[in-house]
mmCIF file of C-alpha atoms in Angstrom:
data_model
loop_
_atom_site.group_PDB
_atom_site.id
_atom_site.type_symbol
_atom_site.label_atom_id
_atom_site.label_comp_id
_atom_site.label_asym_id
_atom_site.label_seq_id
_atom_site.Cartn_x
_atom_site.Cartn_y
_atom_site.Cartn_z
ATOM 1 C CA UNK A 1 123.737 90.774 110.056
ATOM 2 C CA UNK A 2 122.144 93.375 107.184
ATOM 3 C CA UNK A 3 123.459 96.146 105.448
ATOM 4 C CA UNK A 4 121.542 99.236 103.671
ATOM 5 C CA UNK A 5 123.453 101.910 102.172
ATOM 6 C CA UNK A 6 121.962 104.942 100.091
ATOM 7 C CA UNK A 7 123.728 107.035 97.711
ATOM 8 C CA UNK A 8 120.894 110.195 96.905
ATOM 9 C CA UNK A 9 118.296 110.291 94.358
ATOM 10 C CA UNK A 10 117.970 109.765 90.878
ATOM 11 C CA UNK A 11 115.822 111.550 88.676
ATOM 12 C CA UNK A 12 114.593 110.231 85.137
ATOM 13 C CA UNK A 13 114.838 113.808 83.425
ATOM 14 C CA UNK A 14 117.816 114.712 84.374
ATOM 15 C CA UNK A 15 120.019 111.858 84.213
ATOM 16 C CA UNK A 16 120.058 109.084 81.488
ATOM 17 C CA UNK A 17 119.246 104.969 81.569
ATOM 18 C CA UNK A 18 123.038 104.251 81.222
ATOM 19 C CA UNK A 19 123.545 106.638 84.681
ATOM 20 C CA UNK A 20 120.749 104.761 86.679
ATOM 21 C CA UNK A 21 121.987 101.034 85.684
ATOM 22 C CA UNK A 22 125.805 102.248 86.836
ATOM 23 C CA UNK A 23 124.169 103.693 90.239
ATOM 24 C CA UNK A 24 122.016 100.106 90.413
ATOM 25 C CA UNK A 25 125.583 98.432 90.145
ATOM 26 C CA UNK A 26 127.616 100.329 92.216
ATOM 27 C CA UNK A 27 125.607 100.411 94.852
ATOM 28 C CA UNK A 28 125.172 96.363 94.504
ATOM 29 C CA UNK A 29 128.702 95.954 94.832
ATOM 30 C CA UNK A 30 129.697 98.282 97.522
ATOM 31 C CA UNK A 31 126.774 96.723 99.764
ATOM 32 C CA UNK A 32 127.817 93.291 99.066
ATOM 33 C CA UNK A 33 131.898 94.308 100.039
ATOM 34 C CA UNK A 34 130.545 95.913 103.049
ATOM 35 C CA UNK A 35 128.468 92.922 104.277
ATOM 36 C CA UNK A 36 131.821 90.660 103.808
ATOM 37 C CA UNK A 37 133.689 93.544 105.894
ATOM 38 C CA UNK A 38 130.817 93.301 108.484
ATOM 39 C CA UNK A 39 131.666 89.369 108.748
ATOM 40 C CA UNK A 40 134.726 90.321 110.741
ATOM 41 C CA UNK A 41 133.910 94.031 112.071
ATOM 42 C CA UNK A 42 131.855 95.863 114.331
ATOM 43 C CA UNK A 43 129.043 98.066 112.818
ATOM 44 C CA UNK A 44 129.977 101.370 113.475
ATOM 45 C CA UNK A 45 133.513 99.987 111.375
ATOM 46 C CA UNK A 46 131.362 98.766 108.581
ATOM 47 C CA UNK A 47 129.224 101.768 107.798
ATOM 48 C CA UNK A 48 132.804 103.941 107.750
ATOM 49 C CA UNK A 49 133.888 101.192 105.354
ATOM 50 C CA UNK A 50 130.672 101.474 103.322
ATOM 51 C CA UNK A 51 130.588 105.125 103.576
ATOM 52 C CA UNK A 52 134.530 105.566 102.092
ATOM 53 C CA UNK A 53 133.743 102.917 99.255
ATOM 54 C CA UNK A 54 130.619 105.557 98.463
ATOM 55 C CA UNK A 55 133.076 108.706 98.768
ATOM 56 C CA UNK A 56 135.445 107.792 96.405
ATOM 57 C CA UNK A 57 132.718 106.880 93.872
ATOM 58 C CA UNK A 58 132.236 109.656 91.403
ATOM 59 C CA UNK A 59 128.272 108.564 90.656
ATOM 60 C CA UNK A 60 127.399 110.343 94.585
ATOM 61 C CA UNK A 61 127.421 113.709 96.096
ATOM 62 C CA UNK A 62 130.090 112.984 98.834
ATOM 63 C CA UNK A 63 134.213 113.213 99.039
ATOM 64 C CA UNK A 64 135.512 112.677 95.094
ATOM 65 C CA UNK A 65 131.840 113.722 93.501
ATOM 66 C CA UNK A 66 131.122 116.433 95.874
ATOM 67 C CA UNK A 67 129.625 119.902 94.786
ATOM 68 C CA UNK A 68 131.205 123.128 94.319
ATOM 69 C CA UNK A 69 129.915 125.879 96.837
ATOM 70 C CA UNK A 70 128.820 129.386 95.867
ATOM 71 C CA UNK A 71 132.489 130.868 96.117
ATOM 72 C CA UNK A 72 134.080 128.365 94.478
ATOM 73 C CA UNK A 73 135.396 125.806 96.989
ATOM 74 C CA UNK A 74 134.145 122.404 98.280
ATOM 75 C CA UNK A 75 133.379 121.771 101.820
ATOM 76 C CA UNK A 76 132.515 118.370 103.077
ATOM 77 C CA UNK A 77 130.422 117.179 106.175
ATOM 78 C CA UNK A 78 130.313 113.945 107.394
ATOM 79 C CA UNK A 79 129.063 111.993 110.573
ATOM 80 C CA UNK A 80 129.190 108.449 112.612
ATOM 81 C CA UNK A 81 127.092 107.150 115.432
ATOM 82 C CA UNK A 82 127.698 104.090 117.230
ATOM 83 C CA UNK A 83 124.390 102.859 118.562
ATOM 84 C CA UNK A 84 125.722 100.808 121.196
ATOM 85 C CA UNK A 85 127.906 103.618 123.022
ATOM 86 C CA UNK A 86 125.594 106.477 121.963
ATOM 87 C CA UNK A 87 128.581 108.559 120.491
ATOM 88 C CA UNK A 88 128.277 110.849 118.035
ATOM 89 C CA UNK A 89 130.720 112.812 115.989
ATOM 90 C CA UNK A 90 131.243 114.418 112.560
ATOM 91 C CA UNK A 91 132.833 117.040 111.103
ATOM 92 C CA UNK A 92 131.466 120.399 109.018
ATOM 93 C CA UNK A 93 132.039 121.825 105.967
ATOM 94 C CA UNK A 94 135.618 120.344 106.082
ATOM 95 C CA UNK A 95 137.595 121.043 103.019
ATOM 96 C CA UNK A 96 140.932 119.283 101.152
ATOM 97 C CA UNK A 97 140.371 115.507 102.867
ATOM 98 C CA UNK A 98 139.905 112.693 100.679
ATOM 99 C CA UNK A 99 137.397 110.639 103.115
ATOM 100 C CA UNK A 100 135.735 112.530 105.568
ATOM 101 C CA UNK A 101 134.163 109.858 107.381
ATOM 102 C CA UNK A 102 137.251 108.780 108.343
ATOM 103 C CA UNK A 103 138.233 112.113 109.958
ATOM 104 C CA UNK A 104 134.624 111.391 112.295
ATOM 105 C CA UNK A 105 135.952 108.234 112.976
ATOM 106 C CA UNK A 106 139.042 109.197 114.679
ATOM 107 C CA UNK A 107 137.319 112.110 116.155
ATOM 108 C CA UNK A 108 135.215 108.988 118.038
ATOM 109 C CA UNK A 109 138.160 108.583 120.937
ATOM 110 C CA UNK A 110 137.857 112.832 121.391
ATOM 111 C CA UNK A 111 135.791 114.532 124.160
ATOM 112 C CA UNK A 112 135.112 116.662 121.784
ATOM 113 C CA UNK A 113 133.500 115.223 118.736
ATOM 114 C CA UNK A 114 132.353 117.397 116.171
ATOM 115 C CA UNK A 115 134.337 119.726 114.387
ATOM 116 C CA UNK A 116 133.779 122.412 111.830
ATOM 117 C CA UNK A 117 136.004 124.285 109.373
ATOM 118 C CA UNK A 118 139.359 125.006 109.824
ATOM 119 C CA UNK A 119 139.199 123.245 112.812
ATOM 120 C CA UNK A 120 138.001 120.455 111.615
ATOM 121 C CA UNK A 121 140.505 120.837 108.385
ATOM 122 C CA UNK A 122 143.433 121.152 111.191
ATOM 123 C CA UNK A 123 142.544 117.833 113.415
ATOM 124 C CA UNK A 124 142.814 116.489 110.396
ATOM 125 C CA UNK A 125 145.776 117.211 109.229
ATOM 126 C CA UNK A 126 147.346 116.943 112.505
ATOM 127 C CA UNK A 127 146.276 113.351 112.722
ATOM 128 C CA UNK A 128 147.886 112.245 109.254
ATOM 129 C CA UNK A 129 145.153 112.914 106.894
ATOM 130 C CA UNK A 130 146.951 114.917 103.566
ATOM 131 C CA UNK A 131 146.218 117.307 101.375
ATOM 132 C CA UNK A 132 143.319 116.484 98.827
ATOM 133 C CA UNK A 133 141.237 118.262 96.426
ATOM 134 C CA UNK A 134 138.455 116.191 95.868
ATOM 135 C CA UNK A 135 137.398 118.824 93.098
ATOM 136 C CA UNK A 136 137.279 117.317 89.550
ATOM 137 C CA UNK A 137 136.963 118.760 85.980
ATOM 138 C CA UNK A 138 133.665 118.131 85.519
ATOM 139 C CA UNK A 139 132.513 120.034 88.710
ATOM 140 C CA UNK A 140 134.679 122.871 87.953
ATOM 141 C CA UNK A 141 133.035 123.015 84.219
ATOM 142 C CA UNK A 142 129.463 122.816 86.138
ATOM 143 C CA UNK A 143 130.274 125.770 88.540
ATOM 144 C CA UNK A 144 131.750 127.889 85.918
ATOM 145 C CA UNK A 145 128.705 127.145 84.046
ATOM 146 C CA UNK A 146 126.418 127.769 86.886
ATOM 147 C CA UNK A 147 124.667 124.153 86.024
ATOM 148 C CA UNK A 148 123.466 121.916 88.941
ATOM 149 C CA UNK A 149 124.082 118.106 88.055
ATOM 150 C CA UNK A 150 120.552 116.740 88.983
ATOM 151 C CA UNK A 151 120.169 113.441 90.802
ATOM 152 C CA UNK A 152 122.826 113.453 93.305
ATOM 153 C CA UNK A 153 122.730 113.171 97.082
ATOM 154 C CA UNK A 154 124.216 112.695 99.932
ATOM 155 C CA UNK A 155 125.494 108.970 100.607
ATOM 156 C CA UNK A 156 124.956 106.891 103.957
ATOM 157 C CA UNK A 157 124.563 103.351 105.395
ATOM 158 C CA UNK A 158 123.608 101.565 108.424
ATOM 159 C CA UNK A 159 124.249 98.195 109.380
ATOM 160 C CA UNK A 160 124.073 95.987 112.135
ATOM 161 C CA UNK A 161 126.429 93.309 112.910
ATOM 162 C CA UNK A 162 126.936 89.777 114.696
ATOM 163 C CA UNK A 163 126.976 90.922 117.707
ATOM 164 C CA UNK A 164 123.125 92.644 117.134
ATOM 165 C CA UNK A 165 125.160 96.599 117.520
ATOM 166 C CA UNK A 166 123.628 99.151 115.306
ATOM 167 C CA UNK A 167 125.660 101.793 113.815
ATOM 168 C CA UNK A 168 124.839 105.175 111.433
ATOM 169 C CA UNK A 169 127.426 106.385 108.915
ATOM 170 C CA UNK A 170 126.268 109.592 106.240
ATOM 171 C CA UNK A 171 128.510 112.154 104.267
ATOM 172 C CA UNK A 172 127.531 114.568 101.962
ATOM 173 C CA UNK A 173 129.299 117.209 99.486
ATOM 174 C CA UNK A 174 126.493 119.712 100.084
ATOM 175 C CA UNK A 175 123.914 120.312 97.553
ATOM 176 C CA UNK A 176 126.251 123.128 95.436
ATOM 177 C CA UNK A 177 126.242 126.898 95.080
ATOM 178 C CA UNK A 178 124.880 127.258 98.948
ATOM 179 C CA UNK A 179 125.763 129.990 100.519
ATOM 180 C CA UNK A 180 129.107 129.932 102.264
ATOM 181 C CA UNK A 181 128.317 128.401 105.724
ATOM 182 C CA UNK A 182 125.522 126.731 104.646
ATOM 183 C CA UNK A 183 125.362 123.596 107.289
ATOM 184 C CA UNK A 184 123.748 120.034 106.218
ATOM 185 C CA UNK A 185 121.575 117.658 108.139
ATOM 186 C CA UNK A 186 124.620 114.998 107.222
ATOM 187 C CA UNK A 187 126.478 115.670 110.667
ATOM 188 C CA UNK A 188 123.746 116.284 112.751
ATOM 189 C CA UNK A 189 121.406 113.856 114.792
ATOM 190 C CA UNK A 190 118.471 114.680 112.192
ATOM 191 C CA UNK A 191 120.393 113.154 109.397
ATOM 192 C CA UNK A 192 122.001 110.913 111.161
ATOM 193 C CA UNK A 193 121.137 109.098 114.100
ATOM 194 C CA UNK A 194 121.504 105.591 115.887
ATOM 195 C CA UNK A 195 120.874 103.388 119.681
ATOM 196 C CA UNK A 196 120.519 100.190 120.616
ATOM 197 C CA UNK A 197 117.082 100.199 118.780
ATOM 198 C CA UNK A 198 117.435 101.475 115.552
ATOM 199 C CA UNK A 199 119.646 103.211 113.324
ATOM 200 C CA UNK A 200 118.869 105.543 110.398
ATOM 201 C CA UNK A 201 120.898 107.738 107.327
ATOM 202 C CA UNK A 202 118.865 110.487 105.246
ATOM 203 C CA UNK A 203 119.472 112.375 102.366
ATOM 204 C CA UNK A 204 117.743 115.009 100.565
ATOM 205 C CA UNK A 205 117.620 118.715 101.779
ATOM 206 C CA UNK A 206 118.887 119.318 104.499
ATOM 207 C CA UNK A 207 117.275 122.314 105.906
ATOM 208 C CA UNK A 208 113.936 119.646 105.468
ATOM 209 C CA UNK A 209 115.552 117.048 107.269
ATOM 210 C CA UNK A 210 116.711 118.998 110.144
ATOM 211 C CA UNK A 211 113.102 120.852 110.493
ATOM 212 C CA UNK A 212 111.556 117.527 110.441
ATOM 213 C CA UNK A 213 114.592 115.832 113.070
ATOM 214 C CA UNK A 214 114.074 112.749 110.772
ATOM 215 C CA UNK A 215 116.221 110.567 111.919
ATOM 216 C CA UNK A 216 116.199 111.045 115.534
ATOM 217 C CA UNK A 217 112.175 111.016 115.239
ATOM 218 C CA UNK A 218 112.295 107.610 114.106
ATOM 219 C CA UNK A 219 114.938 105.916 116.173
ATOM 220 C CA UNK A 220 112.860 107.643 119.004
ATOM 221 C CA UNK A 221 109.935 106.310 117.637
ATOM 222 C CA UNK A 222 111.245 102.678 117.632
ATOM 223 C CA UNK A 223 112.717 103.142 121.373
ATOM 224 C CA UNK A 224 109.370 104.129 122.593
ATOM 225 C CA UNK A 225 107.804 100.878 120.698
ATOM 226 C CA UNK A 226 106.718 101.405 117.232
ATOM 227 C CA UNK A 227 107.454 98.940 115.204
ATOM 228 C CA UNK A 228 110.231 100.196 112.435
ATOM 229 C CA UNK A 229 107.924 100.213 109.169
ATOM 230 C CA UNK A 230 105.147 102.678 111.362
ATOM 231 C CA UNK A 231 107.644 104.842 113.059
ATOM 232 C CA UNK A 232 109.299 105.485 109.682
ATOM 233 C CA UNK A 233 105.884 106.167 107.805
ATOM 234 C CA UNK A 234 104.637 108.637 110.429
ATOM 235 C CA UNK A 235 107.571 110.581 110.700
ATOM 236 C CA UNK A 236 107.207 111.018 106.340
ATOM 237 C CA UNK A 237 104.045 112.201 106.777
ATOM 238 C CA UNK A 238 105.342 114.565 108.973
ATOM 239 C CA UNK A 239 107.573 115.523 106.643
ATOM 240 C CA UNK A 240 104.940 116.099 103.896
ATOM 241 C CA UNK A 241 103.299 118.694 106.104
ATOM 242 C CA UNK A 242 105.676 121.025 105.525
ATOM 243 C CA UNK A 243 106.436 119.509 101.461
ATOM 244 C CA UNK A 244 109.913 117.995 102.615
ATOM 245 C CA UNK A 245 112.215 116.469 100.447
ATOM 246 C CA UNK A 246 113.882 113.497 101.789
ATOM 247 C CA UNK A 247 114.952 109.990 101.847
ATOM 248 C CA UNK A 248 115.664 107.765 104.730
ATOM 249 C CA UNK A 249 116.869 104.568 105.461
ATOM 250 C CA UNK A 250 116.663 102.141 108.559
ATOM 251 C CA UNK A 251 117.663 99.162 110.673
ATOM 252 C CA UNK A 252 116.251 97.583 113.747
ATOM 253 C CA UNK A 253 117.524 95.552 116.359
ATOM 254 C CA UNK A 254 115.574 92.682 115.267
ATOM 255 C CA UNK A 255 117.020 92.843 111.632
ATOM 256 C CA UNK A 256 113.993 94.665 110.161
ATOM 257 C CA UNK A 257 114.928 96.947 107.299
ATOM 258 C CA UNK A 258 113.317 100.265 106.164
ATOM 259 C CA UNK A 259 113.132 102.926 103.082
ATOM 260 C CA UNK A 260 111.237 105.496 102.226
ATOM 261 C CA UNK A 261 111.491 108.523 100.091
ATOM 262 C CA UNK A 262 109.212 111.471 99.972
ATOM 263 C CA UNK A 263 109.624 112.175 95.971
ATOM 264 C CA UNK A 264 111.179 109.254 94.283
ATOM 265 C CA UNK A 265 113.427 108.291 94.123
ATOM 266 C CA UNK A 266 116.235 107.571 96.514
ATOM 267 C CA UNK A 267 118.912 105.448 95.072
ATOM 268 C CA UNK A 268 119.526 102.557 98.124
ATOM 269 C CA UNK A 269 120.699 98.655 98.320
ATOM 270 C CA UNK A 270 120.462 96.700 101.266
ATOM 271 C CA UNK A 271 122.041 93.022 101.638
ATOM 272 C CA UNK A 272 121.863 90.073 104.337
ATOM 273 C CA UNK A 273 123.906 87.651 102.972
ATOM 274 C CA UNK A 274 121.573 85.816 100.685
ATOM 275 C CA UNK A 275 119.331 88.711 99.156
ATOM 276 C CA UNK A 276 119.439 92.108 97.367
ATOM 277 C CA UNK A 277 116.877 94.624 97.445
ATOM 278 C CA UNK A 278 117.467 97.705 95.067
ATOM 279 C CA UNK A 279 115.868 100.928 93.871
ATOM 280 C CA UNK A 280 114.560 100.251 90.422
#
């Protein structure tokens, strides 16, 4: 059993010592929480579990910290893929739900698994989720002063459990002030992607991402026979071809656990029970 979850990047001039140190913590103690959960759960469970703990944290760029859009408003996208089934499904830009991932979860029993917008905003409702503005003060007083708050990202985690099932979880609150519309990598197979193989979350932008199908590259990678470390290393210097901005990270079948960023740096943890690696 491992864990990795990610929560963006962090950038030494625009965010302060005391930031990075609460971002080292949090993401220490959501990864250890999640590996407990993953004691008794199934993966794809887990990284929803992970993934909510990491939504309703203010320090990341998804649910309760996400950014405000160009006209005002905040529209979520989130996604889930169960490695062992090979389902996807996510939802776009959806707006007023406290935990998105949770809304892709349930969308998991659906033959049709990916929703956007309204509809997305009205499956939602219709299958108990309330009302919620995830907007806070301090975004609104960012918008209205047209300031970007540097060093967030979108959060994800992959894990695989007991029973050697891989599972992808990654939500995002967009990068703020995109045009309305503007669709992420976060529910789609390039920023989010898992098999029987391998399973893999990315952050960063998402228009890089997607032109680079990161995370499906990889997984593919490691289903044709690379081994994890290579697959994810030539598919970043793909990436840097075309001077993409991105962070990934992976899990194997065989336990083996992956990073990599292509500007540092990505903020990540990972966990197996006994030790902690994270981003310094």
């Amino acid at each position: 059993m491992k864990i990795i979850i990610h929560g963006g990047f962090f950038s030494e001039s625009d965010q302060s010592h005391d930031v990075k140190v609460a971002k080292q913590n949090s993401l220490k103690q959501i990864a250890q929480d999640s590996f407990e959960f993953l004691k008794t759960h199934s993966a794809e469970e887990t990284v929803v579990h992970a993934v909510k703990l990491l939504e309703d944290d203010l320090l990341y760029n998804a649910g309760m910290g996400s950014q405000i859009q160009s006209d005002g408003k905040i529209r979520m996208s989130a996604s889930l893929m169960n490695g062992e089934t090979q389902k996807f499904s996510g939802v776009i830009n959806i707006e007023n739900v406290k935990n998105p991932i949770e809304v892709a979860q349930v969308l998991m029993k659906e033959d049709d698994r990916v929703l956007g917008g309204n509809g997305a905003k009205q499956y939602a409702a219709e299958n108990g989720f309330a009302d919620f503005s995830t907007e806070i003060p301090q975004r609104r007083k960012e918008y209205e002063e047209k300031l970007k708050n540097g060093g967030k990202g979108t959060v994800g985690c992959v894990a695989l459990d007991q029973k050697g099932r891989l599972a992808a979880a990654t939500s995002t609150g967009g990068k703020g002030f995109e045009l309305v519309g503007r669709i992420s990598d976060s529910a789609t197979v390039a920023g989010n992607f898992a098999n029987g193989y391998c399973a893999v979350s990315c952050t960063g932008v998402g228009e890089d991402i997607v032109s680079n199908a990161t995370a499906a590259k990889i997984v593919t990678r490691v289903t044709d026979g690379f081994p994890l470390k290579n697959a994810v290393e030539k598919t970043f210097v793909e990436l840097k071809e075309i001077n993409g901005f991105a962070g990934a990270v992976a899990i194997d079948k065989n336990g083996n656990i992956a990073h990599q960023d292509s500007y540092p740096t990505m903020v990540f943890a990972s966990f197996d029970g006994e030790h902690f690696e994270i981003f310094d």
